[in-house]
CSV table of N, CA and C in Angstrom, one decimal:
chain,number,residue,atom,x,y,z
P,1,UNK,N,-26.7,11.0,35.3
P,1,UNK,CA,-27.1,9.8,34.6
P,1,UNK,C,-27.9,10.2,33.4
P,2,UNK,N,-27.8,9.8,32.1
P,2,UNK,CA,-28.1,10.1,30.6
P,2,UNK,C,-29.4,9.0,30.8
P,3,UNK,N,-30.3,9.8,30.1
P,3,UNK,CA,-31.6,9.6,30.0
P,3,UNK,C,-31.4,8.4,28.9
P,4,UNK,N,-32.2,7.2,28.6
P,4,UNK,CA,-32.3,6.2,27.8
P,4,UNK,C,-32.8,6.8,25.9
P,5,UNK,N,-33.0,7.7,26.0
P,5,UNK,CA,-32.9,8.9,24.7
P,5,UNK,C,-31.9,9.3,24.5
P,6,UNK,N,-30.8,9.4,25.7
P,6,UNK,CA,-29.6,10.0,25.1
P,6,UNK,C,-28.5,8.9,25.2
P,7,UNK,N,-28.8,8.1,26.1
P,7,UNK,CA,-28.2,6.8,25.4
P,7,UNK,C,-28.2,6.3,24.2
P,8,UNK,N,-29.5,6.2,23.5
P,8,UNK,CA,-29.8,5.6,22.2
P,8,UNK,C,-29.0,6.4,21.4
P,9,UNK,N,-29.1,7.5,21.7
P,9,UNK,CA,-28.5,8.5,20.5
P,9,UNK,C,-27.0,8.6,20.1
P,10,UNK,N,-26.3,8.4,21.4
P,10,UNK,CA,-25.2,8.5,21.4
P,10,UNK,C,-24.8,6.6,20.7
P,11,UNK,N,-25.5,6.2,21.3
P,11,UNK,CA,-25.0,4.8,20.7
P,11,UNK,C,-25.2,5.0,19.1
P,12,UNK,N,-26.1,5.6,18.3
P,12,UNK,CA,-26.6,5.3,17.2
P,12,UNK,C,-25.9,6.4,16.6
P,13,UNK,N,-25.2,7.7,16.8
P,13,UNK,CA,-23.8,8.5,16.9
P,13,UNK,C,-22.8,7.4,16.6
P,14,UNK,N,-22.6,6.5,17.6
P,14,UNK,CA,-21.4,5.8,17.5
P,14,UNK,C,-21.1,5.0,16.0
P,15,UNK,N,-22.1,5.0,15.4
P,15,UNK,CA,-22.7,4.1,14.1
P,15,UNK,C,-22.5,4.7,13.1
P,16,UNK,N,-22.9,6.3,12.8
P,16,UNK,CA,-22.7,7.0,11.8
P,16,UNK,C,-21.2,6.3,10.4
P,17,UNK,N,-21.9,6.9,9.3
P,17,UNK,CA,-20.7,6.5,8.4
P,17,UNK,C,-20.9,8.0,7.8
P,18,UNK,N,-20.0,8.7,7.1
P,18,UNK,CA,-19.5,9.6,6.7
P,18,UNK,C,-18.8,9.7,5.2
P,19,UNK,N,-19.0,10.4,4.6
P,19,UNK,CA,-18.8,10.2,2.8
P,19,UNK,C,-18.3,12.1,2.6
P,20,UNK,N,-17.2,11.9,2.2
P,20,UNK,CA,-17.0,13.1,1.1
P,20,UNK,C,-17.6,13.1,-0.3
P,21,UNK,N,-18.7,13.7,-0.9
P,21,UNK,CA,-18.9,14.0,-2.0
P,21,UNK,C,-18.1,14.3,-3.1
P,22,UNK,N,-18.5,14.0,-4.2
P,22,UNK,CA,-17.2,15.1,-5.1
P,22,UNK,C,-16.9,16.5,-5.0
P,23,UNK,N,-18.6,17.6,-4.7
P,23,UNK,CA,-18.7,18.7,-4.8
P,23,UNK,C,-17.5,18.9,-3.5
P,24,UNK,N,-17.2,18.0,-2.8
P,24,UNK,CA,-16.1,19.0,-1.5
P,24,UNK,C,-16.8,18.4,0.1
P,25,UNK,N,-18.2,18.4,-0.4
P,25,UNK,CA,-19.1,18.3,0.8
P,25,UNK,C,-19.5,17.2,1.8
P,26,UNK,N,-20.0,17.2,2.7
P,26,UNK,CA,-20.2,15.8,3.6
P,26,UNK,C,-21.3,14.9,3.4
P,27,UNK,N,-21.6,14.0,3.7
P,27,UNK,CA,-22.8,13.5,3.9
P,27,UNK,C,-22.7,12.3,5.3
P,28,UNK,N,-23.5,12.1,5.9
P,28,UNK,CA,-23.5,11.4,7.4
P,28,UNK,C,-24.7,10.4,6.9
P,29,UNK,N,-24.8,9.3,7.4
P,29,UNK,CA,-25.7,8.1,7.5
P,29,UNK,C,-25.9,7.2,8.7
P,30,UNK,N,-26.9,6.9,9.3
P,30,UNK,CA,-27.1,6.1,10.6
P,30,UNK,C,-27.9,5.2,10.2
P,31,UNK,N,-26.8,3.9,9.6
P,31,UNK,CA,-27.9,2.9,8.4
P,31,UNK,C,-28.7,2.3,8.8
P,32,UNK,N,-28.6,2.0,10.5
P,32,UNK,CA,-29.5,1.0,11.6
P,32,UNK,C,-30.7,2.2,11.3
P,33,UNK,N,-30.8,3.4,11.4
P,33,UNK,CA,-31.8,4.3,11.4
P,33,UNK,C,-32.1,4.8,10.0
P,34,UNK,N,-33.6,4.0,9.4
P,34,UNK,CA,-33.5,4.2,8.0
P,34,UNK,C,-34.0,5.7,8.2
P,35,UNK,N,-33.9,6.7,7.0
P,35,UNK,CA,-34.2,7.9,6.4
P,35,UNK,C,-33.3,8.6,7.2
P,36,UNK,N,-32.6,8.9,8.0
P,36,UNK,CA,-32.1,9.8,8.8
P,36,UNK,C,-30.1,9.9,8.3
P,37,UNK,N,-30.0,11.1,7.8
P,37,UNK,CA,-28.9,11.7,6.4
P,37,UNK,C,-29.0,13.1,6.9
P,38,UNK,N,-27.5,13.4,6.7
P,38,UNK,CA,-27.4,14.6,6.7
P,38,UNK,C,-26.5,15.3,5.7
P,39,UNK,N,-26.4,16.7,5.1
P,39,UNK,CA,-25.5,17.3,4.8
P,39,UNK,C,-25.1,18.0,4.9
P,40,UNK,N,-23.6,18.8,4.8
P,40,UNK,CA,-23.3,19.9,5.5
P,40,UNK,C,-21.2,20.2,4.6
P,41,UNK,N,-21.5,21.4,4.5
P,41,UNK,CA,-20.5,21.8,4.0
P,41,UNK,C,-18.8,21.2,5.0
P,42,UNK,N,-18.8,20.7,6.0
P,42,UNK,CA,-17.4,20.3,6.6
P,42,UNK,C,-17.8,19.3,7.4
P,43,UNK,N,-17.2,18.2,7.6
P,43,UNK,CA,-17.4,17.0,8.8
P,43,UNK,C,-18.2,17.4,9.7
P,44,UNK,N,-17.6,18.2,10.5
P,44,UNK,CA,-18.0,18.5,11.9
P,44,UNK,C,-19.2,19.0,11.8
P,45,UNK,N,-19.2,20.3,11.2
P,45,UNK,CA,-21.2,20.7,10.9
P,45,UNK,C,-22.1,19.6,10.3
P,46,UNK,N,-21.8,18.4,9.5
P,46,UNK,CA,-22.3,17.1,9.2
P,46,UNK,C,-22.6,16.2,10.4
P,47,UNK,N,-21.8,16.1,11.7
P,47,UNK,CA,-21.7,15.7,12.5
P,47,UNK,C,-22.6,16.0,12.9
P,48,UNK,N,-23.0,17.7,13.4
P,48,UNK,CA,-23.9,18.3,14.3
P,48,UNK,C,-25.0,17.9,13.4
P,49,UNK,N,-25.3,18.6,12.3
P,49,UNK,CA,-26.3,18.0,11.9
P,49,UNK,C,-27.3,16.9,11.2
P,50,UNK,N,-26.3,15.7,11.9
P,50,UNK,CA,-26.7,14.3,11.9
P,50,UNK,C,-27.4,14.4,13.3
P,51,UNK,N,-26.6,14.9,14.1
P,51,UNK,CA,-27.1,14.5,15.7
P,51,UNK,C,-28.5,15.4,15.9
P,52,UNK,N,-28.8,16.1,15.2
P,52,UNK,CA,-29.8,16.9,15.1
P,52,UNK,C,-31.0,16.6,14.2
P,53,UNK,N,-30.7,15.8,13.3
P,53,UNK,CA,-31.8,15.3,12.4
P,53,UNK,C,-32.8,15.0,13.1
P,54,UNK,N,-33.9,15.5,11.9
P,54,UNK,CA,-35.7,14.8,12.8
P,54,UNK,C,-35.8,14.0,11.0
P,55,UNK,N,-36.4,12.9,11.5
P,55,UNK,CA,-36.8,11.7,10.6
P,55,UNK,C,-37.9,12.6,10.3
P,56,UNK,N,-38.0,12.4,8.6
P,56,UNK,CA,-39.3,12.9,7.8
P,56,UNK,C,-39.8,11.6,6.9
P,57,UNK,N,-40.2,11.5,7.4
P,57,UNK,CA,-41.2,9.9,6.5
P,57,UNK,C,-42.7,10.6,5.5
């Protein structure tokens, strides 16, 4: 059974939007969760580190 943290997480995963830059590069967004962006040289490592982001306010 997934803990209510990893519930959230994966639901707010489910949400993500995803952008190719011009430079080549990714960027990840979880709009429901303001400040929390990631970037990363390929999808998948953008992916990981979206799901890994710590919110810096």
């Amino acid at each position: 059974m997934k803990s209510s943290i990893s519930q959230y997480i994966d639901e707010a995963m489910s949400q993500a939007v995803y952008d190719r830059l011009e430079d080549g590069t990714f960027v990840g967004r979880i709009l429901s969760c303001k400040g929390v962006i990631a970037f990363a040289s390929t999808l998948r490592q953008c992916e990981n580190e979206l799901y890994h982001v710590r919110i810096i306010a």
